[in-house]
N, CA, C and O atoms as a GROMACS GRO file, in nm:
protein
  328
    1MET      N    1  -0.279  -0.925   1.370
    1MET     CA    2  -0.320  -1.015   1.318
    1MET      C    3  -0.415  -0.939   1.152
    1MET      O    4  -0.504  -0.864   1.112
    2SER      N    5  -0.356  -0.989   1.131
    2SER     CA    6  -0.390  -0.963   0.953
    2SER      C    7  -0.539  -0.955   0.945
    2SER      O    8  -0.625  -1.009   1.015
    3VAL      N    9  -0.552  -0.850   0.813
    3VAL     CA   10  -0.679  -0.827   0.815
    3VAL      C   11  -0.690  -0.816   0.661
    3VAL      O   12  -0.602  -0.774   0.586
    4PRO      N   13  -0.830  -0.867   0.624
    4PRO     CA   14  -0.821  -0.882   0.452
    4PRO      C   15  -0.808  -0.714   0.427
    4PRO      O   16  -0.859  -0.623   0.492
    5PHE      N   17  -0.731  -0.709   0.321
    5PHE     CA   18  -0.727  -0.581   0.240
    5PHE      C   19  -0.701  -0.562   0.140
    5PHE      O   20  -0.615  -0.643   0.107
    6ALA      N   21  -0.744  -0.448   0.004
    6ALA     CA   22  -0.689  -0.408  -0.074
    6ALA      C   23  -0.649  -0.317  -0.125
    6ALA      O   24  -0.709  -0.210  -0.141
    7LEU      N   25  -0.499  -0.356  -0.171
    7LEU     CA   26  -0.404  -0.217  -0.195
    7LEU      C   27  -0.426  -0.173  -0.327
    7LEU      O   28  -0.430  -0.241  -0.430
    8PHE      N   29  -0.441  -0.048  -0.312
    8PHE     CA   30  -0.476   0.042  -0.439
    8PHE      C   31  -0.357   0.047  -0.530
    8PHE      O   32  -0.260   0.078  -0.460
    9THR      N   33  -0.328   0.034  -0.626
    9THR     CA   34  -0.184  -0.027  -0.725
    9THR      C   35  -0.202   0.069  -0.839
    9THR      O   36  -0.109   0.083  -0.917
   10HIS      N   37  -0.331   0.145  -0.857
   10HIS     CA   38  -0.361   0.217  -1.016
   10HIS      C   39  -0.244   0.276  -1.086
   10HIS      O   40  -0.223   0.268  -1.207
   11CYS      N   41  -0.145   0.359  -0.966
   11CYS     CA   42  -0.041   0.455  -1.002
   11CYS      C   43   0.062   0.389  -0.974
   11CYS      O   44   0.177   0.434  -0.971
   12GLY      N   45   0.032   0.295  -0.956
   12GLY     CA   46   0.192   0.231  -0.809
   12GLY      C   47   0.175   0.179  -0.709
   12GLY      O   48   0.079   0.111  -0.673
   13ILE      N   49   0.290   0.210  -0.641
   13ILE     CA   50   0.235   0.075  -0.473
   13ILE      C   51   0.327   0.230  -0.378
   13ILE      O   52   0.448   0.209  -0.368
   14TYR      N   53   0.286   0.352  -0.321
   14TYR     CA   54   0.343   0.417  -0.264
   14TYR      C   55   0.278   0.410  -0.171
   14TYR      O   56   0.362   0.391  -0.082
   15GLU      N   57   0.114   0.414  -0.094
   15GLU     CA   58   0.053   0.459   0.036
   15GLU      C   59   0.004   0.353   0.066
   15GLU      O   60   0.040   0.276  -0.023
   16ALA      N   61  -0.054   0.301   0.134
   16ALA     CA   62  -0.174   0.272   0.224
   16ALA      C   63  -0.220   0.358   0.317
   16ALA      O   64  -0.170   0.438   0.395
   17ARG      N   65  -0.367   0.307   0.282
   17ARG     CA   66  -0.459   0.405   0.480
   17ARG      C   67  -0.526   0.252   0.497
   17ARG      O   68  -0.596   0.180   0.426
   18VAL      N   69  -0.464   0.241   0.636
   18VAL     CA   70  -0.558   0.151   0.726
   18VAL      C   71  -0.636   0.214   0.881
   18VAL      O   72  -0.599   0.255   0.991
   19GLN      N   73  -0.765   0.190   0.802
   19GLN     CA   74  -0.870   0.268   0.908
   19GLN      C   75  -0.803   0.418   0.891
   19GLN      O   76  -0.744   0.428   0.784
   20ASP      N   77  -0.798   0.530   0.966
   20ASP     CA   78  -0.747   0.633   0.938
   20ASP      C   79  -0.620   0.698   0.963
   20ASP      O   80  -0.587   0.814   0.984
   21THR      N   81  -0.526   0.533   0.948
   21THR     CA   82  -0.418   0.580   0.954
   21THR      C   83  -0.350   0.596   0.812
   21THR      O   84  -0.409   0.538   0.721
   22PHE      N   85  -0.246   0.660   0.780
   22PHE     CA   86  -0.209   0.647   0.666
   22PHE      C   87  -0.022   0.608   0.677
   22PHE      O   88   0.067   0.652   0.750
   23PHE      N   89  -0.026   0.507   0.564
   23PHE     CA   90   0.143   0.463   0.601
   23PHE      C   91   0.234   0.506   0.465
   23PHE      O   92   0.153   0.575   0.404
   24VAL      N   93   0.284   0.505   0.432
   24VAL     CA   94   0.425   0.528   0.331
   24VAL      C   95   0.502   0.381   0.300
   24VAL      O   96   0.563   0.327   0.393
   25ALA      N   97   0.497   0.328   0.191
   25ALA     CA   98   0.631   0.232   0.151
   25ALA      C   99   0.726   0.268   0.168
   25ALA      O  100   0.765   0.382   0.142
   26ASP      N  101   0.795   0.170   0.221
   26ASP     CA  102   0.967   0.171   0.233
   26ASP      C  103   1.017   0.167   0.116
   26ASP      O  104   1.099   0.252   0.080
   27GLN      N  105   0.980   0.076   0.043
   27GLN     CA  106   1.018   0.104  -0.112
   27GLN      C  107   0.921   0.095  -0.227
   27GLN      O  108   0.893  -0.011  -0.283
   28PRO      N  109   0.877   0.204  -0.255
   28PRO     CA  110   0.742   0.202  -0.320
   28PRO      C  111   0.820   0.142  -0.498
   28PRO      O  112   0.936   0.133  -0.539
   29LEU      N  113   0.690   0.115  -0.556
   29LEU     CA  114   0.682  -0.006  -0.645
   29LEU      C  115   0.631   0.072  -0.741
   29LEU      O  116   0.560   0.164  -0.702
   30ASP      N  117   0.655   0.054  -0.910
   30ASP     CA  118   0.610   0.066  -0.968
   30ASP      C  119   0.650   0.024  -1.097
   30ASP      O  120   0.734  -0.067  -1.096
   31ASP      N  121   0.594   0.085  -1.259
   31ASP     CA  122   0.724   0.035  -1.343
   31ASP      C  123   0.780   0.124  -1.428
   31ASP      O  124   0.847   0.084  -1.524
   32GLY      N  125   0.762   0.237  -1.407
   32GLY     CA  126   0.879   0.352  -1.401
   32GLY      C  127   0.768   0.435  -1.538
   32GLY      O  128   0.822   0.506  -1.623
   33ASN      N  129   0.603   0.408  -1.539
   33ASN     CA  130   0.552   0.447  -1.611
   33ASN      C  131   0.408   0.537  -1.498
   33ASN      O  132   0.322   0.615  -1.541
   34GLY      N  133   0.424   0.498  -1.373
   34GLY     CA  134   0.332   0.512  -1.316
   34GLY      C  135   0.230   0.398  -1.313
   34GLY      O  136   0.135   0.415  -1.236
   35ASN      N  137   0.232   0.321  -1.360
   35ASN     CA  138   0.170   0.148  -1.321
   35ASN      C  139   0.223   0.053  -1.192
   35ASN      O  140   0.342   0.060  -1.164
   36PRO      N  141   0.161  -0.011  -1.135
   36PRO     CA  142   0.215  -0.056  -1.089
   36PRO      C  143   0.281  -0.193  -1.222
   36PRO      O  144   0.276  -0.210  -1.344
   37PRO      N  145   0.342  -0.268  -1.091
   37PRO     CA  146   0.499  -0.372  -1.149
   37PRO      C  147   0.400  -0.452  -1.246
   37PRO      O  148   0.278  -0.458  -1.231
   38ALA      N  149   0.470  -0.511  -1.343
   38ALA     CA  150   0.379  -0.665  -1.360
   38ALA      C  151   0.367  -0.772  -1.224
   38ALA      O  152   0.420  -0.777  -1.113
   39GLY      N  153   0.270  -0.850  -1.295
   39GLY     CA  154   0.222  -0.930  -1.227
   39GLY      C  155   0.152  -0.880  -1.097
   39GLY      O  156   0.199  -0.961  -1.017
   40TRP      N  157   0.066  -0.795  -1.019
   40TRP     CA  158   0.028  -0.736  -0.984
   40TRP      C  159  -0.125  -0.637  -1.008
   40TRP      O  160  -0.122  -0.518  -1.041
   41GLY      N  161  -0.233  -0.707  -0.986
   41GLY     CA  162  -0.345  -0.625  -1.029
   41GLY      C  163  -0.368  -0.510  -1.043
   41GLY      O  164  -0.270  -0.440  -1.017
   42ASN      N  165  -0.488  -0.436  -1.086
   42ASN     CA  166  -0.447  -0.306  -1.109
   42ASN      C  167  -0.634  -0.266  -1.177
   42ASN      O  168  -0.677  -0.310  -1.284
   43PRO      N  169  -0.710  -0.175  -1.081
   43PRO     CA  170  -0.631  -0.082  -0.987
   43PRO      C  171  -0.589  -0.151  -0.846
   43PRO      O  172  -0.496  -0.126  -0.770
   44TYR      N  173  -0.704  -0.260  -0.842
   44TYR     CA  174  -0.645  -0.304  -0.661
   44TYR      C  175  -0.582  -0.439  -0.658
   44TYR      O  176  -0.601  -0.526  -0.744
   45GLN      N  177  -0.494  -0.452  -0.535
   45GLN     CA  178  -0.446  -0.645  -0.527
   45GLN      C  179  -0.490  -0.633  -0.403
   45GLN      O  180  -0.485  -0.547  -0.315
   46SER      N  181  -0.552  -0.776  -0.423
   46SER     CA  182  -0.634  -0.865  -0.288
   46SER      C  183  -0.506  -0.862  -0.180
   46SER      O  184  -0.388  -0.858  -0.213
   47GLY      N  185  -0.545  -0.864  -0.080
   47GLY     CA  186  -0.460  -0.980   0.014
   47GLY      C  187  -0.483  -0.944   0.110
   47GLY      O  188  -0.594  -0.896   0.133
   48THR      N  189  -0.352  -0.955   0.242
   48THR     CA  190  -0.407  -0.914   0.380
   48THR      C  191  -0.299  -0.797   0.394
   48THR      O  192  -0.196  -0.796   0.326
   49ILE      N  193  -0.338  -0.679   0.509
   49ILE     CA  194  -0.243  -0.648   0.570
   49ILE      C  195  -0.191  -0.634   0.734
   49ILE      O  196  -0.294  -0.603   0.794
   50THR      N  197  -0.107  -0.641   0.809
   50THR     CA  198  -0.150  -0.639   0.958
   50THR      C  199  -0.012  -0.538   0.996
   50THR      O  200   0.102  -0.539   0.949
   51VAL      N  201  -0.053  -0.482   1.065
   51VAL     CA  202  -0.033  -0.340   1.141
   51VAL      C  203  -0.006  -0.355   1.291
   51VAL      O  204  -0.092  -0.359   1.378
   52THR      N  205   0.173  -0.367   1.312
   52THR     CA  206   0.206  -0.344   1.425
   52THR      C  207   0.233  -0.208   1.467
   52THR      O  208   0.252  -0.136   1.369
   53GLY      N  209   0.240  -0.153   1.570
   53GLY     CA  210   0.275  -0.062   1.558
   53GLY      C  211   0.282   0.095   1.497
   53GLY      O  212   0.212   0.176   1.557
   54GLN      N  213   0.341   0.133   1.413
   54GLN     CA  214   0.362   0.215   1.323
   54GLN      C  215   0.446   0.155   1.172
   54GLN      O  216   0.492   0.227   1.084
   55ARG      N  217   0.448   0.031   1.175
   55ARG     CA  218   0.440  -0.025   1.057
   55ARG      C  219   0.378  -0.098   1.037
   55ARG      O  220   0.336  -0.167   1.130
   56ALA      N  221   0.317  -0.138   0.831
   56ALA     CA  222   0.200  -0.254   0.843
   56ALA      C  223   0.271  -0.314   0.711
   56ALA      O  224   0.336  -0.246   0.632
   57VAL      N  225   0.251  -0.424   0.705
   57VAL     CA  226   0.264  -0.543   0.581
   57VAL      C  227   0.213  -0.599   0.535
   57VAL      O  228   0.165  -0.696   0.593
   58PHE      N  229   0.182  -0.570   0.368
   58PHE     CA  230   0.070  -0.602   0.258
   58PHE      C  231   0.141  -0.759   0.243
   58PHE      O  232   0.264  -0.765   0.242
   59HIS      N  233   0.062  -0.882   0.233
   59HIS     CA  234   0.069  -0.992   0.151
   59HIS      C  235  -0.002  -1.033   0.070
   59HIS      O  236  -0.100  -0.966   0.105
   60ASP      N  237  -0.044  -1.098  -0.027
   60ASP     CA  238  -0.122  -1.148  -0.143
   60ASP      C  239  -0.066  -1.268  -0.121
   60ASP      O  240   0.034  -1.294  -0.054
   61ASP      N  241  -0.158  -1.364  -0.200
   61ASP     CA  242  -0.155  -1.534  -0.214
   61ASP      C  243  -0.066  -1.540  -0.347
   61ASP      O  244  -0.035  -1.654  -0.382
   62LEU      N  245  -0.017  -1.423  -0.434
   62LEU     CA  246   0.110  -1.450  -0.524
   62LEU      C  247   0.186  -1.449  -0.442
   62LEU      O  248   0.111  -1.525  -0.380
   63GLY      N  249   0.285  -1.434  -0.361
   63GLY     CA  250   0.362  -1.395  -0.281
   63GLY      C  251   0.428  -1.272  -0.289
   63GLY      O  252   0.551  -1.274  -0.282
   64HIS      N  253   0.356  -1.139  -0.307
   64HIS     CA  254   0.373  -1.028  -0.292
   64HIS      C  255   0.417  -1.002  -0.145
   64HIS      O  256   0.361  -1.072  -0.060
   65THR      N  257   0.534  -0.886  -0.091
   65THR     CA  258   0.510  -0.840   0.013
   65THR      C  259   0.529  -0.710   0.027
   65THR      O  260   0.609  -0.677  -0.060
   66VAL      N  261   0.498  -0.621   0.087
   66VAL     CA  262   0.480  -0.480   0.095
   66VAL      C  263   0.520  -0.389   0.208
   66VAL      O  264   0.417  -0.327   0.234
   67THR      N  265   0.600  -0.354   0.276
   67THR     CA  266   0.622  -0.265   0.408
   67THR      C  267   0.565  -0.153   0.398
   67THR      O  268   0.527  -0.106   0.290
   68PHE      N  269   0.550  -0.080   0.543
   68PHE     CA  270   0.490   0.048   0.522
   68PHE      C  271   0.538   0.113   0.619
   68PHE      O  272   0.554   0.045   0.720
   69HIS      N  273   0.564   0.210   0.627
   69HIS     CA  274   0.564   0.266   0.757
   69HIS      C  275   0.416   0.353   0.796
   69HIS      O  276   0.314   0.354   0.727
   70GLU      N  277   0.431   0.404   0.893
   70GLU     CA  278   0.353   0.476   0.932
   70GLU      C  279   0.360   0.649   0.950
   70GLU      O  280   0.425   0.676   1.051
   71ARG      N  281   0.296   0.812   0.855
   71ARG     CA  282   0.322   0.900   0.836
   71ARG      C  283   0.197   0.974   0.964
   71ARG      O  284   0.075   0.985   0.974
   72PRO      N  285   0.316   1.007   1.039
   72PRO     CA  286   0.190   1.021   1.177
   72PRO      C  287   0.158   1.208   1.191
   72PRO      O  288   0.236   1.303   1.202
   73GLY      N  289   0.031   1.199   1.185
   73GLY     CA  290  -0.048   1.320   1.179
   73GLY      C  291  -0.088   1.380   1.066
   73GLY      O  292  -0.120   1.496   1.040
   74ALA      N  293  -0.079   1.230   0.971
   74ALA     CA  294  -0.113   1.246   0.799
   74ALA      C  295  -0.297   1.259   0.802
   74ALA      O  296  -0.378   1.208   0.880
   75THR      N  297  -0.309   1.318   0.726
   75THR     CA  298  -0.435   1.310   0.680
   75THR      C  299  -0.507   1.293   0.559
   75THR      O  300  -0.630   1.290   0.557
   76SER      N  301  -0.450   1.283   0.479
   76SER     CA  302  -0.450   1.242   0.338
   76SER      C  303  -0.366   1.190   0.243
   76SER      O  304  -0.255   1.188   0.296
   77PHE      N  305  -0.360   1.156   0.152
   77PHE     CA  306  -0.242   1.096   0.085
   77PHE      C  307  -0.134   1.210   0.059
   77PHE      O  308  -0.147   1.332   0.067
   78LEU      N  309  -0.007   1.122   0.020
   78LEU     CA  310   0.073   1.234  -0.008
   78LEU      C  311   0.089   1.300  -0.218
   78LEU      O  312   0.135   1.391  -0.287
   79LYS      N  313   0.012   1.169  -0.225
   79LYS     CA  314  -0.013   1.172  -0.403
   79LYS      C  315  -0.156   1.129  -0.435
   79LYS      O  316  -0.200   1.028  -0.380
   80LEU      N  317  -0.229   1.199  -0.519
   80LEU     CA  318  -0.364   1.149  -0.606
   80LEU      C  319  -0.307   1.137  -0.686
   80LEU      O  320  -0.217   1.206  -0.733
   81CYS      N  321  -0.374   0.997  -0.732
   81CYS     CA  322  -0.405   0.935  -0.849
   81CYS      C  323  -0.550   0.968  -0.896
   81CYS      O  324  -0.653   0.993  -0.833
   82ALA      N  325  -0.511   0.953  -1.077
   82ALA     CA  326  -0.629   1.026  -1.112
   82ALA      C  327  -0.686   0.896  -1.219
   82ALA      O  328  -0.793   0.908  -1.280
   0.00000   0.00000   0.00000
């Protein structure tokens, strides 16, 4: 089931937290300067996320899709963004 989700994009698209589970992007996205790629919102992109097992998939109305995989046992993000 898809639920509304605001994906944090400010320093690029690397991770997502869904409830208490941390996920890392299968293919991180940025513009090469630590920002989201062109066409993405900053600091967030609104859309939906669907979690199935250890996988989460983000979609938005602009056609963006990002697939994430779970980091079992993670309690924080790998990278903090200023």
